[in-house]
């Protein structure tokens, strides 16, 4: 599974829409989720209180557990989700593994209706969990001698490109996840993440597959980020711990993808922040250089051209007039004094 929530968002939204509709509506909707889970919802205006929900998922297992053994136990669990609301249609709709007949008029009103619809939208998660629960229980009850005689791993595929293996070992079970990523940055982040996880108890990472997987399909054993293994002991599948263990195994791929996405976002934010700081530094540096060049040119002009002001300017003007009077070569003529000419 490729999501961390148990309920299907599209199925939950559609059922809410049908339940809250003021007038009867007709829906014949077929949709997929995460590439491997398909749903079909159908209701008509002639009988608005009846809704048919069909679901199916990709399931490929190899080993002692068969699909029919898992499904017989799953039926009993599904009937307990909402008594009086859910009826299992036998046989299911063509092309689907399970078809439910929902009686909307039997759903209680108020907040309880939201809870019931949410449980119904978790039907696919319940099927997947029940199947893996039965596998773990059957393998755990096998003794070590029987496990050594039949040590073929069980190949579990809940997504076409994300299979994982479960096999029996002395006093424990081991789940192995082959990890593949197409993007180079995802490979680097995932490998670093797996190497840190190896420090945690009962978790191992290796670039090569375990020897128990010899003989499995080559495409599953050809990975870009190695193999992650988890050891499952008896305390992990006893009581309430079983639900948590199963759900963690089913969502391990989703958890890794979520971690990679968050890591990439964090790295990109840090890179953008660092780039902004470098750009600001370059801009400030260029402004300082321009200001320094302008100040230098202004000082140079001041040194070359000195403009006098105030008393200094007046004094300089007086000196200039006196100098011109002294060097003047023309005679000063005074009218009426021509008669007083004396010969020297």
GROMACS .gro file of C-alpha atoms in nm:
model
  344
    1UNK     CA    1   0.000   0.000   0.000
    2UNK     CA    2   0.120   0.349  -0.081
    3UNK     CA    3  -0.057   0.552   0.185
    4UNK     CA    4  -0.039   0.586   0.562
    5UNK     CA    5  -0.412   0.617   0.633
    6UNK     CA    6  -0.637   0.314   0.653
    7UNK     CA    7  -0.943   0.472   0.494
    8UNK     CA    8  -0.976   0.529   0.120
    9UNK     CA    9  -1.019   0.905   0.068
   10UNK     CA   10  -1.220   0.874  -0.256
   11UNK     CA   11  -1.449   0.601  -0.123
   12UNK     CA   12  -1.509   0.793   0.199
   13UNK     CA   13  -1.591   1.115   0.014
   14UNK     CA   14  -1.831   0.938  -0.226
   15UNK     CA   15  -2.019   0.758   0.052
   16UNK     CA   16  -2.056   1.083   0.243
   17UNK     CA   17  -2.190   1.249  -0.069
   18UNK     CA   18  -2.453   0.976  -0.121
   19UNK     CA   19  -2.551   0.968   0.247
   20UNK     CA   20  -2.592   1.346   0.281
   21UNK     CA   21  -2.769   1.401  -0.053
   22UNK     CA   22  -3.108   1.568  -0.010
   23UNK     CA   23  -3.239   1.404  -0.328
   24UNK     CA   24  -3.165   1.051  -0.457
   25UNK     CA   25  -2.865   1.051  -0.689
   26UNK     CA   26  -2.740   0.794  -0.936
   27UNK     CA   27  -2.370   0.699  -0.930
   28UNK     CA   28  -2.180   0.440  -1.131
   29UNK     CA   29  -1.817   0.518  -1.051
   30UNK     CA   30  -1.510   0.306  -1.118
   31UNK     CA   31  -1.171   0.431  -0.991
   32UNK     CA   32  -0.822   0.312  -0.898
   33UNK     CA   33  -0.600   0.402  -0.607
   34UNK     CA   34  -0.221   0.373  -0.604
   35UNK     CA   35  -0.211   0.154  -0.913
   36UNK     CA   36  -0.313  -0.174  -0.750
   37UNK     CA   37  -0.645  -0.112  -0.571
   38UNK     CA   38  -0.968  -0.069  -0.765
   39UNK     CA   39  -1.319   0.022  -0.651
   40UNK     CA   40  -1.662   0.033  -0.805
   41UNK     CA   41  -1.952   0.222  -0.645
   42UNK     CA   42  -2.305   0.196  -0.777
   43UNK     CA   43  -2.638   0.335  -0.657
   44UNK     CA   44  -2.960   0.423  -0.840
   45UNK     CA   45  -3.242   0.668  -0.787
   46UNK     CA   46  -3.497   0.386  -0.782
   47UNK     CA   47  -3.353   0.250  -0.455
   48UNK     CA   48  -3.144   0.527  -0.300
   49UNK     CA   49  -3.092   0.344   0.032
   50UNK     CA   50  -2.889   0.063  -0.130
   51UNK     CA   51  -2.526   0.116  -0.239
   52UNK     CA   52  -2.303  -0.153  -0.389
   53UNK     CA   53  -1.928  -0.126  -0.324
   54UNK     CA   54  -1.689  -0.364  -0.501
   55UNK     CA   55  -1.316  -0.378  -0.437
   56UNK     CA   56  -1.018  -0.576  -0.552
   57UNK     CA   57  -0.642  -0.570  -0.507
   58UNK     CA   58  -0.345  -0.739  -0.661
   59UNK     CA   59  -0.244  -1.041  -0.456
   60UNK     CA   60   0.029  -1.284  -0.551
   61UNK     CA   61   0.156  -1.525  -0.288
   62UNK     CA   62   0.376  -1.829  -0.305
   63UNK     CA   63   0.386  -2.073  -0.017
   64UNK     CA   64   0.159  -2.269   0.214
   65UNK     CA   65  -0.107  -1.998   0.252
   66UNK     CA   66  -0.374  -1.979  -0.017
   67UNK     CA   67  -0.611  -1.696  -0.101
   68UNK     CA   68  -0.926  -1.891  -0.006
   69UNK     CA   69  -0.800  -1.964   0.347
   70UNK     CA   70  -0.733  -1.597   0.407
   71UNK     CA   71  -1.065  -1.483   0.258
   72UNK     CA   72  -1.277  -1.713   0.477
   73UNK     CA   73  -1.146  -1.544   0.790
   74UNK     CA   74  -1.174  -1.199   0.633
   75UNK     CA   75  -1.548  -1.246   0.572
   76UNK     CA   76  -1.613  -1.281   0.945
   77UNK     CA   77  -1.414  -0.967   1.023
   78UNK     CA   78  -1.595  -0.761   0.758
   79UNK     CA   79  -1.940  -0.856   0.888
   80UNK     CA   80  -1.850  -0.712   1.230
   81UNK     CA   81  -1.767  -0.368   1.092
   82UNK     CA   82  -2.130  -0.251   1.097
   83UNK     CA   83  -2.395  -0.507   1.187
   84UNK     CA   84  -2.716  -0.455   0.987
   85UNK     CA   85  -2.548  -0.217   0.743
   86UNK     CA   86  -2.320  -0.452   0.546
   87UNK     CA   87  -2.421  -0.760   0.349
   88UNK     CA   88  -2.162  -0.959   0.153
   89UNK     CA   89  -2.278  -1.035  -0.202
   90UNK     CA   90  -2.196  -1.387  -0.320
   91UNK     CA   91  -2.070  -1.417  -0.590
   92UNK     CA   92  -1.900  -1.075  -0.611
   93UNK     CA   93  -1.919  -0.848  -0.913
   94UNK     CA   94  -1.727  -0.981  -1.213
   95UNK     CA   95  -1.360  -0.878  -1.194
   96UNK     CA   96  -1.364  -0.800  -0.821
   97UNK     CA   97  -1.274  -0.999  -0.511
   98UNK     CA   98  -1.543  -0.859  -0.282
   99UNK     CA   99  -1.879  -0.686  -0.324
  100UNK     CA  100  -2.065  -0.524  -0.034
  101UNK     CA  101  -2.431  -0.425  -0.020
  102UNK     CA  102  -2.474  -0.123   0.207
  103UNK     CA  103  -2.808  -0.033   0.368
  104UNK     CA  104  -2.783   0.343   0.423
  105UNK     CA  105  -3.114   0.363   0.607
  106UNK     CA  106  -2.968   0.144   0.886
  107UNK     CA  107  -2.675   0.379   0.949
  108UNK     CA  108  -2.730   0.571   1.274
  109UNK     CA  109  -2.761   0.947   1.255
  110UNK     CA  110  -2.522   1.205   1.391
  111UNK     CA  111  -2.152   1.154   1.460
  112UNK     CA  112  -2.197   0.777   1.461
  113UNK     CA  113  -2.271   0.789   1.088
  114UNK     CA  114  -1.927   0.939   1.020
  115UNK     CA  115  -1.762   0.660   1.217
  116UNK     CA  116  -1.951   0.387   1.030
  117UNK     CA  117  -1.870   0.535   0.687
  118UNK     CA  118  -1.504   0.567   0.788
  119UNK     CA  119  -1.493   0.200   0.889
  120UNK     CA  120  -1.651   0.097   0.559
  121UNK     CA  121  -1.392   0.302   0.367
  122UNK     CA  122  -1.122   0.102   0.549
  123UNK     CA  123  -1.241  -0.223   0.390
  124UNK     CA  124  -0.937  -0.264   0.163
  125UNK     CA  125  -0.692  -0.203   0.447
  126UNK     CA  126  -0.880  -0.461   0.652
  127UNK     CA  127  -0.853  -0.719   0.372
  128UNK     CA  128  -0.482  -0.665   0.326
  129UNK     CA  129  -0.415  -0.673   0.700
  130UNK     CA  130  -0.618  -0.990   0.749
  131UNK     CA  131  -0.432  -1.169   0.472
  132UNK     CA  132  -0.091  -1.085   0.614
  133UNK     CA  133  -0.207  -1.168   0.968
  134UNK     CA  134  -0.303  -1.518   0.863
  135UNK     CA  135   0.031  -1.566   0.689
  136UNK     CA  136   0.227  -1.462   0.996
  137UNK     CA  137   0.017  -1.679   1.226
  138UNK     CA  138   0.053  -1.989   1.008
  139UNK     CA  139   0.428  -1.943   0.972
  140UNK     CA  140   0.475  -1.873   1.341
  141UNK     CA  141   0.301  -2.197   1.441
  142UNK     CA  142   0.534  -2.401   1.223
  143UNK     CA  143   0.817  -2.567   1.411
  144UNK     CA  144   1.177  -2.511   1.303
  145UNK     CA  145   1.213  -2.859   1.148
  146UNK     CA  146   0.909  -2.804   0.928
  147UNK     CA  147   1.037  -2.461   0.832
  148UNK     CA  148   1.374  -2.607   0.729
  149UNK     CA  149   1.200  -2.864   0.509
  150UNK     CA  150   0.980  -2.601   0.347
  151UNK     CA  151   1.189  -2.285   0.358
  152UNK     CA  152   1.055  -2.130   0.038
  153UNK     CA  153   0.985  -1.760   0.110
  154UNK     CA  154   0.636  -1.623   0.058
  155UNK     CA  155   0.631  -1.349  -0.204
  156UNK     CA  156   0.373  -1.083  -0.122
  157UNK     CA  157   0.272  -0.823  -0.380
  158UNK     CA  158   0.035  -0.546  -0.276
  159UNK     CA  159   0.174  -0.310  -0.541
  160UNK     CA  160   0.302  -0.422  -0.884
  161UNK     CA  161   0.649  -0.271  -0.836
  162UNK     CA  162   0.686  -0.323  -0.459
  163UNK     CA  163   0.694  -0.692  -0.360
  164UNK     CA  164   0.842  -0.814  -0.034
  165UNK     CA  165   0.922  -1.155   0.112
  166UNK     CA  166   0.848  -1.329   0.440
  167UNK     CA  167   1.026  -1.650   0.542
  168UNK     CA  168   1.066  -1.860   0.855
  169UNK     CA  169   1.391  -1.881   1.051
  170UNK     CA  170   1.472  -2.047   1.386
  171UNK     CA  171   1.268  -1.870   1.656
  172UNK     CA  172   1.169  -1.579   1.432
  173UNK     CA  173   1.023  -1.459   1.103
  174UNK     CA  174   1.205  -1.229   0.864
  175UNK     CA  175   1.053  -0.978   0.624
  176UNK     CA  176   1.279  -0.860   0.340
  177UNK     CA  177   1.205  -0.552   0.128
  178UNK     CA  178   1.394  -0.509  -0.202
  179UNK     CA  179   1.423  -0.132  -0.250
  180UNK     CA  180   1.426   0.023  -0.598
  181UNK     CA  181   1.438   0.391  -0.693
  182UNK     CA  182   1.475   0.541  -1.039
  183UNK     CA  183   1.593   0.889  -0.939
  184UNK     CA  184   1.961   0.921  -0.843
  185UNK     CA  185   1.893   1.164  -0.558
  186UNK     CA  186   1.630   0.926  -0.418
  187UNK     CA  187   1.886   0.644  -0.422
  188UNK     CA  188   2.136   0.850  -0.223
  189UNK     CA  189   1.881   0.962   0.037
  190UNK     CA  190   1.729   0.613   0.071
  191UNK     CA  191   2.067   0.439   0.108
  192UNK     CA  192   2.174   0.686   0.376
  193UNK     CA  193   1.842   0.636   0.553
  194UNK     CA  194   1.873   0.256   0.546
  195UNK     CA  195   2.227   0.268   0.681
  196UNK     CA  196   2.102   0.473   0.978
  197UNK     CA  197   1.813   0.231   1.030
  198UNK     CA  198   2.062  -0.053   1.055
  199UNK     CA  199   2.165   0.087   1.394
  200UNK     CA  200   1.814   0.015   1.527
  201UNK     CA  201   1.748  -0.325   1.688
  202UNK     CA  202   1.625  -0.612   1.468
  203UNK     CA  203   1.671  -0.419   1.144
  204UNK     CA  204   1.939  -0.495   0.885
  205UNK     CA  205   2.040  -0.344   0.553
  206UNK     CA  206   2.253  -0.513   0.292
  207UNK     CA  207   2.343  -0.432  -0.069
  208UNK     CA  208   2.303  -0.801  -0.158
  209UNK     CA  209   1.995  -1.022  -0.102
  210UNK     CA  210   1.981  -1.283   0.179
  211UNK     CA  211   2.071  -1.634   0.076
  212UNK     CA  212   1.712  -1.745   0.155
  213UNK     CA  213   1.596  -1.556  -0.156
  214UNK     CA  214   1.802  -1.765  -0.397
  215UNK     CA  215   1.584  -1.885  -0.681
  216UNK     CA  216   1.343  -1.589  -0.668
  217UNK     CA  217   1.273  -1.374  -0.978
  218UNK     CA  218   1.578  -1.183  -1.097
  219UNK     CA  219   1.385  -0.858  -1.134
  220UNK     CA  220   1.307  -0.864  -0.760
  221UNK     CA  221   1.670  -0.925  -0.663
  222UNK     CA  222   1.808  -0.650  -0.889
  223UNK     CA  223   1.783  -0.338  -0.675
  224UNK     CA  224   1.929   0.011  -0.667
  225UNK     CA  225   1.919   0.065  -0.289
  226UNK     CA  226   1.980  -0.279  -0.139
  227UNK     CA  227   1.762  -0.494   0.087
  228UNK     CA  228   1.603  -0.404   0.421
  229UNK     CA  229   1.523  -0.691   0.660
  230UNK     CA  230   1.310  -0.692   0.975
  231UNK     CA  231   1.310  -0.971   1.233
  232UNK     CA  232   0.962  -1.057   1.362
  233UNK     CA  233   0.953  -1.249   1.690
  234UNK     CA  234   0.660  -1.404   1.872
  235UNK     CA  235   0.598  -1.092   2.081
  236UNK     CA  236   0.536  -0.891   1.763
  237UNK     CA  237   0.240  -1.108   1.658
  238UNK     CA  238   0.070  -1.163   1.992
  239UNK     CA  239  -0.241  -0.975   2.101
  240UNK     CA  240  -0.274  -0.614   1.992
  241UNK     CA  241   0.086  -0.604   1.867
  242UNK     CA  242  -0.015  -0.805   1.560
  243UNK     CA  243  -0.222  -0.521   1.410
  244UNK     CA  244   0.060  -0.273   1.454
  245UNK     CA  245   0.321  -0.509   1.312
  246UNK     CA  246   0.111  -0.591   1.005
  247UNK     CA  247   0.026  -0.228   0.935
  248UNK     CA  248   0.392  -0.122   0.968
  249UNK     CA  249   0.499  -0.391   0.721
  250UNK     CA  250   0.230  -0.294   0.470
  251UNK     CA  251   0.325   0.074   0.491
  252UNK     CA  252   0.702   0.043   0.498
  253UNK     CA  253   0.735   0.145   0.133
  254UNK     CA  254   0.504   0.441   0.193
  255UNK     CA  255   0.706   0.544   0.498
  256UNK     CA  256   1.031   0.535   0.300
  257UNK     CA  257   0.880   0.739   0.015
  258UNK     CA  258   0.743   0.990   0.265
  259UNK     CA  259   1.085   1.020   0.430
  260UNK     CA  260   1.257   1.073   0.093
  261UNK     CA  261   1.004   1.336  -0.012
  262UNK     CA  262   1.047   1.526   0.317
  263UNK     CA  263   1.427   1.500   0.294
  264UNK     CA  264   1.429   1.632  -0.062
  265UNK     CA  265   1.204   1.920   0.038
  266UNK     CA  266   1.428   2.004   0.335
  267UNK     CA  267   1.743   1.993   0.118
  268UNK     CA  268   1.584   2.212  -0.149
  269UNK     CA  269   1.472   2.468   0.113
  270UNK     CA  270   1.824   2.482   0.255
  271UNK     CA  271   1.970   2.524  -0.094
  272UNK     CA  272   1.727   2.806  -0.180
  273UNK     CA  273   1.800   2.978   0.151
  274UNK     CA  274   2.174   2.949   0.093
  275UNK     CA  275   2.137   3.076  -0.264
  276UNK     CA  276   1.937   3.378  -0.144
  277UNK     CA  277   2.207   3.465   0.110
  278UNK     CA  278   2.480   3.439  -0.157
  279UNK     CA  279   2.282   3.659  -0.398
  280UNK     CA  280   2.231   3.924  -0.128
  281UNK     CA  281   2.601   3.913  -0.047
  282UNK     CA  282   2.693   3.964  -0.412
  283UNK     CA  283   2.447   4.252  -0.450
  284UNK     CA  284   2.578   4.428  -0.138
  285UNK     CA  285   2.936   4.382  -0.256
  286UNK     CA  286   2.864   4.538  -0.598
  287UNK     CA  287   2.684   4.834  -0.437
  288UNK     CA  288   2.978   4.895  -0.203
  289UNK     CA  289   3.221   4.891  -0.497
  290UNK     CA  290   3.011   5.141  -0.693
  291UNK     CA  291   2.985   5.369  -0.390
  292UNK     CA  292   3.361   5.350  -0.336
  293UNK     CA  293   3.428   5.438  -0.700
  294UNK     CA  294   3.191   5.737  -0.685
  295UNK     CA  295   3.353   5.867  -0.365
  296UNK     CA  296   3.700   5.838  -0.523
  297UNK     CA  297   3.598   6.033  -0.834
  298UNK     CA  298   3.432   6.304  -0.625
  299UNK     CA  299   3.743   6.349  -0.410
  300UNK     CA  300   3.955   6.372  -0.726
  301UNK     CA  301   3.731   6.647  -0.871
  302UNK     CA  302   3.745   6.840  -0.544
  303UNK     CA  303   4.123   6.830  -0.548
  304UNK     CA  304   4.144   6.946  -0.910
  305UNK     CA  305   3.882   7.224  -0.892
  306UNK     CA  306   3.871   7.430  -0.577
  307UNK     CA  307   3.588   7.680  -0.571
  308UNK     CA  308   3.653   7.974  -0.329
  309UNK     CA  309   3.363   8.108  -0.129
  310UNK     CA  310   3.289   8.402   0.104
  311UNK     CA  311   3.569   8.642   0.214
  312UNK     CA  312   3.834   8.442   0.030
  313UNK     CA  313   3.656   8.499  -0.300
  314UNK     CA  314   3.623   8.876  -0.237
  315UNK     CA  315   3.991   8.911  -0.148
  316UNK     CA  316   4.095   8.725  -0.463
  317UNK     CA  317   3.877   8.956  -0.678
  318UNK     CA  318   4.034   9.267  -0.528
  319UNK     CA  319   4.383   9.139  -0.592
  320UNK     CA  320   4.292   9.063  -0.951
  321UNK     CA  321   4.158   9.418  -1.012
  322UNK     CA  322   4.470   9.576  -0.858
  323UNK     CA  323   4.694   9.359  -1.074
  324UNK     CA  324   4.511   9.461  -1.391
  325UNK     CA  325   4.534   9.830  -1.305
  326UNK     CA  326   4.909   9.804  -1.252
  327UNK     CA  327   4.981   9.637  -1.581
  328UNK     CA  328   4.749   9.854  -1.790
  329UNK     CA  329   4.953  10.048  -2.060
  330UNK     CA  330   4.689  10.296  -2.176
  331UNK     CA  331   4.685  10.657  -2.038
  332UNK     CA  332   4.416  10.783  -1.815
  333UNK     CA  333   4.256  11.090  -1.978
  334UNK     CA  334   4.108  11.365  -1.760
  335UNK     CA  335   3.902  11.623  -1.943
  336UNK     CA  336   4.003  11.995  -1.890
  337UNK     CA  337   4.362  11.927  -1.797
  338UNK     CA  338   4.503  11.939  -2.150
  339UNK     CA  339   4.598  12.309  -2.106
  340UNK     CA  340   4.840  12.224  -1.833
  341UNK     CA  341   5.107  12.065  -2.039
  342UNK     CA  342   5.465  12.130  -1.954
  343UNK     CA  343   5.763  12.035  -2.138
  344UNK     CA  344   6.008  11.849  -1.925
   0.00000   0.00000   0.00000
